[in-house]
mmCIF file of C-alpha atoms and ligand atoms in Angstrom:
data_model
loop_
_atom_site.group_PDB
_atom_site.id
_atom_site.type_symbol
_atom_site.label_atom_id
_atom_site.label_comp_id
_atom_site.label_asym_id
_atom_site.label_seq_id
_atom_site.Cartn_x
_atom_site.Cartn_y
_atom_site.Cartn_z
ATOM 1 C CA MET A 1120 158.266 100.190 153.854
ATOM 2 C CA LYS A 1121 156.006 98.087 151.720
ATOM 3 C CA PHE A 1122 158.908 96.331 150.014
ATOM 4 C CA THR A 1123 160.588 95.185 153.168
ATOM 5 C CA PRO A 1124 158.651 91.911 153.375
ATOM 6 C CA LEU A 1125 159.424 91.098 149.744
ATOM 7 C CA PHE A 1126 163.077 91.913 150.249
ATOM 8 C CA SER A 1127 163.162 89.882 153.418
ATOM 9 C CA THR A 1128 161.477 86.864 151.912
ATOM 10 C CA LEU A 1129 163.689 86.853 148.868
ATOM 11 C CA LEU A 1130 166.789 87.204 150.971
ATOM 12 C CA ALA A 1131 165.678 84.519 153.373
ATOM 13 C CA THR A 1132 164.944 82.032 150.624
ATOM 14 C CA SER A 1133 167.957 82.632 148.456
ATOM 15 C CA PHE A 1134 170.821 83.631 150.689
ATOM 16 C CA VAL A 1135 173.031 80.697 151.433
ATOM 17 C CA LEU A 1136 176.704 80.329 151.969
ATOM 18 C CA GLY A 1137 179.059 78.134 150.072
ATOM 19 C CA THR A 1138 182.635 77.932 149.047
ATOM 20 C CA SER A 1139 184.132 78.891 145.720
ATOM 21 C CA ALA A 1140 187.240 80.400 144.260
ATOM 22 C CA GLU A 1141 187.150 83.654 146.168
ATOM 23 C CA THR A 1142 186.988 82.998 149.852
ATOM 24 C CA PHE A 1143 187.480 85.068 152.925
ATOM 25 C CA ALA A 1144 189.023 83.972 156.171
ATOM 26 C CA ILE A 1145 186.822 84.418 159.187
ATOM 27 C CA ARG A 1146 188.002 86.478 162.089
ATOM 28 C CA GLY A 1147 186.890 85.128 165.380
ATOM 29 C CA THR A 1148 187.600 84.691 169.005
ATOM 30 C CA ASN A 1149 187.362 80.948 168.775
ATOM 31 C CA ASP A 1150 189.619 79.036 166.427
ATOM 32 C CA ASN A 1151 186.978 76.336 166.024
ATOM 33 C CA HIS A 1152 184.953 78.896 164.104
ATOM 34 C CA ARG A 1153 187.764 79.713 161.740
ATOM 35 C CA LYS A 1154 186.449 78.559 158.392
ATOM 36 C CA LEU A 1155 186.241 79.806 154.868
ATOM 37 C CA VAL A 1156 183.121 81.543 153.626
ATOM 38 C CA SER A 1157 182.440 82.680 150.100
ATOM 39 C CA PHE A 1158 181.203 86.164 149.371
ATOM 40 C CA ASP A 1159 180.987 85.151 145.700
ATOM 41 C CA THR A 1160 178.023 83.005 146.611
ATOM 42 C CA ILE A 1161 176.408 85.798 148.621
ATOM 43 C CA LEU A 1162 176.963 88.108 145.672
ATOM 44 C CA SER A 1163 175.523 85.793 143.048
ATOM 45 C CA LEU A 1164 172.354 85.335 145.100
ATOM 46 C CA PHE A 1165 172.106 88.911 146.312
ATOM 47 C CA THR A 1166 172.353 90.498 142.850
ATOM 48 C CA PRO A 1167 169.024 89.281 141.394
ATOM 49 C CA VAL A 1168 167.287 89.886 144.723
ATOM 50 C CA LEU A 1169 168.497 93.459 144.882
ATOM 51 C CA GLU A 1170 167.479 94.005 141.268
ATOM 52 C CA VAL A 1171 163.932 92.807 141.901
ATOM 53 C CA VAL A 1172 163.616 94.955 144.996
ATOM 54 C CA VAL A 1173 165.068 98.084 143.420
ATOM 55 C CA ARG A 1174 162.878 97.664 140.337
ATOM 56 C CA GLY A 1175 159.826 97.217 142.520
ATOM 57 C CA ALA A 1176 160.539 100.271 144.642
ATOM 58 C CA LEU A 1177 161.381 102.492 141.681
ATOM 59 C CA GLY A 1178 158.433 101.218 139.694
ATOM 60 C CA ALA A 1179 155.978 101.891 142.507
ATOM 61 C CA SER A 1180 157.293 105.303 143.503
ATOM 62 C CA LEU A 1181 159.097 106.869 140.547
ATOM 63 C CA ASP A 1182 157.495 105.483 137.416
ATOM 64 C CA PRO A 1183 156.188 107.935 136.417
ATOM 65 C CA LEU A 1184 158.294 110.588 138.110
ATOM 66 C CA SER A 1185 156.453 113.881 138.106
ATOM 67 C CA LEU A 1186 158.720 116.514 136.570
ATOM 68 C CA SER A 1187 158.074 120.046 135.504
ATOM 69 C CA LEU A 1188 161.420 121.131 134.164
ATOM 70 C CA SER A 1189 161.882 124.167 132.005
ATOM 71 C CA VAL A 1190 165.097 124.440 130.035
ATOM 72 C CA SER A 1191 165.737 127.523 127.919
ATOM 73 C CA GLN A 1192 168.555 128.151 125.527
ATOM 74 C CA GLU A 1193 169.507 131.137 123.378
ATOM 75 C CA ILE A 1194 170.496 129.718 120.038
ATOM 76 C CA ASP A 1195 172.629 131.847 117.746
ATOM 77 C CA SER A 1196 171.583 130.552 114.388
ATOM 78 C CA VAL A 1197 168.249 128.905 113.747
ATOM 79 C CA VAL A 1198 167.310 128.351 110.125
ATOM 80 C CA PHE A 1199 163.895 129.943 109.502
ATOM 81 C CA SER A 1200 164.005 129.782 105.739
ATOM 82 C CA GLU A 1201 166.491 129.543 102.922
ATOM 83 C CA SER A 1202 167.072 133.258 103.172
ATOM 84 C CA CYS A 1203 166.752 133.765 106.932
ATOM 85 C CA THR A 1204 168.935 132.453 109.722
ATOM 86 C CA ALA A 1205 168.452 134.262 113.028
ATOM 87 C CA ALA A 1206 168.909 133.968 116.787
ATOM 88 C CA ALA A 1207 166.060 132.400 118.757
ATOM 89 C CA THR A 1208 165.116 131.377 122.257
ATOM 90 C CA VAL A 1209 164.021 127.753 122.549
ATOM 91 C CA THR A 1210 162.373 126.457 125.708
ATOM 92 C CA TYR A 1211 161.675 122.802 126.444
ATOM 93 C CA LYS A 1212 159.239 121.989 129.231
ATOM 94 C CA VAL A 1213 159.734 118.399 130.317
ATOM 95 C CA GLY A 1214 156.779 116.734 132.034
ATOM 96 C CA ASP A 1215 156.236 113.367 133.719
ATOM 97 C CA LEU A 1216 159.058 110.946 133.093
ATOM 98 C CA THR A 1217 158.405 107.219 132.640
ATOM 99 C CA GLY A 1218 160.808 104.284 132.589
ATOM 100 C CA LEU A 1219 162.754 104.507 135.861
ATOM 101 C CA GLY A 1220 161.156 101.236 136.989
ATOM 102 C CA ASN A 1221 162.985 99.311 134.280
ATOM 103 C CA PHE A 1222 166.280 99.381 136.120
ATOM 104 C CA VAL A 1223 168.535 96.401 135.460
ATOM 105 C CA ILE A 1224 171.792 95.498 137.161
ATOM 106 C CA ASP A 1225 174.568 94.842 134.662
ATOM 107 C CA ASN A 1226 177.327 94.213 137.115
ATOM 108 C CA MET A 1227 177.658 93.998 140.858
ATOM 109 C CA ALA A 1228 180.874 93.376 142.747
ATOM 110 C CA VAL A 1229 182.138 93.342 146.292
ATOM 111 C CA VAL A 1230 184.415 96.322 146.844
ATOM 112 C CA GLU A 1231 187.833 94.843 147.347
ATOM 113 C CA GLY A 1232 188.724 94.562 150.999
ATOM 114 C CA SER A 1233 185.230 95.460 152.220
ATOM 115 C CA ALA A 1234 183.902 91.958 152.870
ATOM 116 C CA ASP A 1235 184.214 90.730 156.403
ATOM 117 C CA ILE A 1236 182.833 87.972 158.574
ATOM 118 C CA ASP A 1237 183.115 88.096 162.301
ATOM 119 C CA VAL A 1238 182.394 85.167 164.563
ATOM 120 C CA SER A 1239 181.774 85.839 168.219
ATOM 121 C CA LEU A 1240 180.508 83.432 170.848
ATOM 122 C CA PHE A 1241 178.358 86.236 172.214
ATOM 123 C CA ARG A 1242 177.138 88.015 169.097
ATOM 124 C CA GLY A 1243 177.034 85.042 166.763
ATOM 125 C CA THR A 1244 178.221 85.387 163.192
ATOM 126 C CA THR A 1245 177.968 88.787 161.538
ATOM 127 C CA TRP A 1246 179.033 89.837 158.072
ATOM 128 C CA ASP A 1247 179.341 93.051 156.154
ATOM 129 C CA ALA A 1248 180.350 94.122 152.697
ATOM 130 C CA THR A 1249 180.078 97.030 150.304
ATOM 131 C CA PHE A 1250 178.821 96.273 146.826
ATOM 132 C CA ASN A 1251 179.331 98.411 143.745
ATOM 133 C CA VAL A 1252 176.275 98.236 141.529
ATOM 134 C CA GLU A 1253 176.407 99.191 137.855
ATOM 135 C CA GLY A 1254 173.087 99.280 136.087
ATOM 136 C CA GLY A 1255 171.061 100.894 133.403
ATOM 137 C CA LEU A 1256 167.669 101.574 131.913
ATOM 138 C CA PRO A 1257 167.939 99.770 128.570
ATOM 139 C CA GLU A 1258 164.367 100.623 127.660
ATOM 140 C CA GLY A 1259 165.192 104.317 128.029
ATOM 141 C CA LEU A 1260 163.215 107.110 129.618
ATOM 142 C CA GLU A 1261 160.338 108.919 127.999
ATOM 143 C CA ALA A 1262 158.650 112.217 128.789
ATOM 144 C CA ILE A 1263 156.032 114.466 127.286
ATOM 145 C CA VAL A 1264 157.518 117.807 126.270
ATOM 146 C CA ASP A 1265 156.176 121.170 125.249
ATOM 147 C CA ALA A 1266 158.598 123.218 123.215
ATOM 148 C CA GLU A 1267 158.439 126.876 122.339
ATOM 149 C CA ILE A 1268 160.538 128.956 120.008
ATOM 150 C CA THR A 1269 160.524 132.750 119.909
ATOM 151 C CA ALA A 1270 162.630 134.884 117.608
ATOM 152 C CA ASP A 1271 162.943 138.004 115.631
ATOM 153 C CA ALA A 1272 163.256 136.168 112.346
ATOM 154 C CA CYS A 1273 164.832 138.731 110.068
ATOM 155 C CA GLY A 1274 162.393 141.413 111.146
ATOM 156 C CA VAL A 1275 159.374 139.119 111.477
ATOM 157 C CA PRO A 1276 158.358 138.222 115.052
ATOM 158 C CA TYR A 1277 158.129 134.448 115.255
ATOM 159 C CA GLN A 1278 156.587 132.306 117.979
ATOM 160 C CA GLN A 1279 155.584 128.687 117.828
ATOM 161 C CA SER A 1280 154.628 126.111 120.500
ATOM 162 C CA VAL A 1281 154.421 122.394 119.887
ATOM 163 C CA SER A 1282 154.076 119.280 122.012
ATOM 164 C CA GLY A 1283 155.775 115.970 121.520
ATOM 165 C CA LEU A 1284 157.734 113.177 123.138
ATOM 166 C CA LEU A 1285 161.252 113.102 124.434
ATOM 167 C CA ASP A 1286 163.327 109.931 124.727
ATOM 168 C CA ALA A 1287 166.431 109.807 126.868
ATOM 169 C CA LEU A 1288 168.657 106.995 125.672
ATOM 170 C CA ASP A 1289 171.593 105.107 127.162
ATOM 171 C CA ALA A 1290 170.654 105.823 130.772
ATOM 172 C CA ARG A 1291 173.219 104.424 133.207
ATOM 173 C CA VAL A 1292 172.887 104.324 136.980
ATOM 174 C CA ASN A 1293 175.620 103.310 139.411
ATOM 175 C CA PHE A 1294 175.473 103.242 143.180
ATOM 176 C CA SER A 1295 177.086 101.520 146.106
ATOM 177 C CA VAL A 1296 175.363 99.616 148.854
ATOM 178 C CA GLY A 1297 176.931 98.985 152.223
ATOM 179 C CA THR A 1298 175.352 95.929 153.802
ATOM 180 C CA SER A 1299 175.661 94.224 157.139
ATOM 181 C CA GLY A 1300 173.907 91.197 158.452
ATOM 182 C CA SER A 1301 174.120 88.091 160.505
ATOM 183 C CA ILE A 1302 174.071 84.355 160.071
ATOM 184 C CA PRO A 1303 172.144 82.243 162.572
ATOM 185 C CA GLY A 1304 174.241 79.309 163.644
ATOM 186 C CA PHE A 1305 177.061 78.824 161.226
ATOM 187 C CA PHE A 1306 175.431 77.483 158.102
ATOM 188 C CA GLY A 1307 172.043 79.189 158.383
ATOM 189 C CA SER A 1308 170.634 81.712 155.940
ATOM 190 C CA PRO A 1309 172.164 85.138 156.439
ATOM 191 C CA SER A 1310 169.948 88.078 157.182
ATOM 192 C CA VAL A 1311 170.497 91.724 156.376
ATOM 193 C CA SER A 1312 170.305 94.083 159.318
ATOM 194 C CA SER A 1313 171.096 97.296 157.465
ATOM 195 C CA THR A 1314 171.826 98.650 154.050
ATOM 196 C CA THR A 1315 173.156 102.066 153.184
ATOM 197 C CA PHE A 1316 172.988 103.301 149.640
ATOM 198 C CA ALA A 1317 175.370 105.992 148.482
ATOM 199 C CA ASP A 1318 176.990 107.603 145.482
ATOM 200 C CA VAL A 1319 174.040 107.404 143.118
ATOM 201 C CA ASP A 1320 175.490 108.423 139.769
ATOM 202 C CA VAL A 1321 173.358 108.804 136.650
ATOM 203 C CA THR A 1322 174.383 109.463 133.061
ATOM 204 C CA LEU A 1323 172.240 109.841 129.955
ATOM 205 C CA GLY A 1324 173.740 109.319 126.546
ATOM 206 C CA SER A 1325 171.490 111.308 124.260
ATOM 207 C CA ILE A 1326 168.065 112.848 123.762
ATOM 208 C CA GLU A 1327 165.720 112.298 120.873
ATOM 209 C CA THR A 1328 162.500 114.241 120.453
ATOM 210 C CA SER A 1329 159.596 114.236 118.069
ATOM 211 C CA ILE A 1330 159.432 118.040 118.351
ATOM 212 C CA ASP A 1331 159.053 119.662 114.959
ATOM 213 C CA PHE A 1332 158.401 123.394 114.830
ATOM 214 C CA GLY A 1333 157.279 123.094 111.223
ATOM 215 C CA ASN A 1334 157.606 125.817 108.592
ATOM 216 C CA GLY A 1335 161.084 124.548 107.789
ATOM 217 C CA VAL A 1336 162.415 125.809 111.151
ATOM 218 C CA GLU A 1337 165.415 123.708 112.114
ATOM 219 C CA VAL A 1338 166.767 123.536 115.652
ATOM 220 C CA ASP A 1339 169.740 121.236 116.083
ATOM 221 C CA LEU A 1340 169.427 119.979 119.664
ATOM 222 C CA ALA A 1341 172.945 118.618 119.933
ATOM 223 C CA SER A 1342 174.968 121.453 118.436
ATOM 224 C CA SER A 1343 172.843 124.150 120.083
ATOM 225 C CA GLY A 1344 173.749 122.879 123.544
ATOM 226 C CA LEU A 1345 170.078 122.331 124.316
ATOM 227 C CA GLU A 1346 170.510 118.554 124.406
ATOM 228 C CA GLY A 1347 173.235 118.841 127.035
ATOM 229 C CA ALA A 1348 171.163 121.301 129.090
ATOM 230 C CA ILE A 1349 168.114 119.001 129.003
ATOM 231 C CA ILE A 1350 170.241 115.985 129.938
ATOM 232 C CA ASP A 1351 171.750 117.875 132.888
ATOM 233 C CA ALA A 1352 168.315 119.019 134.074
ATOM 234 C CA ILE A 1353 166.857 115.499 133.882
ATOM 235 C CA ILE A 1354 169.839 113.959 135.699
ATOM 236 C CA ASP A 1355 169.578 116.615 138.429
ATOM 237 C CA ALA A 1356 165.896 115.791 138.800
ATOM 238 C CA ILE A 1357 166.433 112.008 138.943
ATOM 239 C CA VAL A 1358 169.377 111.586 141.297
ATOM 240 C CA GLY A 1359 167.716 112.870 144.488
ATOM 241 C CA PRO A 1360 164.477 110.873 144.229
ATOM 242 C CA PHE A 1361 166.423 107.778 143.145
ATOM 243 C CA ALA A 1362 168.658 107.982 146.226
ATOM 244 C CA ASP A 1363 165.653 108.734 148.469
ATOM 245 C CA ILE A 1364 163.825 105.646 147.237
ATOM 246 C CA LEU A 1365 166.836 103.407 147.742
ATOM 247 C CA ASN A 1366 167.438 104.692 151.245
ATOM 248 C CA GLY A 1367 163.826 105.101 152.289
ATOM 249 C CA ALA A 1368 162.315 101.936 150.889
ATOM 250 C CA LEU A 1369 165.295 99.648 151.206
ATOM 251 C CA GLY A 1370 167.734 101.282 153.549
ATOM 252 C CA GLY A 1371 166.447 100.078 156.878
ATOM 253 C CA GLY A 1372 167.019 96.768 158.542
ATOM 254 C CA PHE A 1373 165.432 93.551 157.404
ATOM 255 C CA SER A 1374 164.317 91.007 159.940
ATOM 256 C CA LEU A 1375 164.203 87.726 158.103
HETATM 257 C C1 NAG B 2130 179.488 103.110 136.259
HETATM 258 O O1 NAG B 2130 180.647 102.387 136.549
HETATM 259 C C2 NAG B 2130 181.389 102.028 135.390
HETATM 260 C C3 NAG B 2130 182.538 101.155 135.837
HETATM 261 O O2 NAG B 2130 183.230 101.733 136.891
HETATM 262 C C4 NAG B 2130 181.860 103.288 134.681
HETATM 263 O O3 NAG B 2130 182.549 102.924 133.517
HETATM 264 C C5 NAG B 2130 180.662 104.141 134.338
HETATM 265 O O4 NAG B 2130 181.089 105.358 133.803
HETATM 266 C C6 NAG B 2130 179.835 104.406 135.573
HETATM 267 N N1 NAG B 2130 178.634 105.091 135.182
HETATM 268 C C7 NAG B 2130 178.059 105.981 135.972
HETATM 269 C C8 NAG B 2130 176.767 106.508 135.513
HETATM 270 O O5 NAG B 2130 178.576 106.329 137.016
#
């Protein structure tokens, strides 16, 4: 929970209410409390705060993210020489992944109809909303890889292992965050009492590697299906830890 104080402080110092174009009527038991409150203002202040906190948590816990993935693919036609094209088995072992800490939020919006403010003489003012967060890792992800190729290359047994780097480009991460909190008095700074992160969705656009088996051996990552298999394996490995960090480090309540 080491980020809770940071989150709390940032929220406490930057969360204020105001009025702007998009306003929400307040439900309440007392008509004197019926006023207009802007979730646009909450959103514009919450977005950079959430980004800082998510970056901090991911950076501290998942950058690097220890992976030991092994992705194998039978490839029908690998070019071994001008006169020999043969089937081969190519295995990529993907090690520690760096770059998850560079998460940036590109867009964040209140889910339509989810924002609510409730004023009660007994409970005070409480608010809740669900935000859709769209973000990415513009600096990409990088991992060390070991690659191995084995084949019967036109009657000649062939085996080669090389190490290199793998770059995963165009990483996109979306998730939603359900938030509820309270506002002391009417115009005080809101606090967040709970956040629930859900629907973490990751996509990777493409993979580039420095792997070169040498000897004129050409393996086309994209057309062989190996690129897609590596992308799927990396996404599978990222989504769980990413969601765990959001929920574990940031998901509890914040006393401001
Ligand atoms: C993120 O959300 C945007 C907008 O809804 C969508 O176009 C994109 O495909 C989503 N990406 C992921 C990784 O879910």
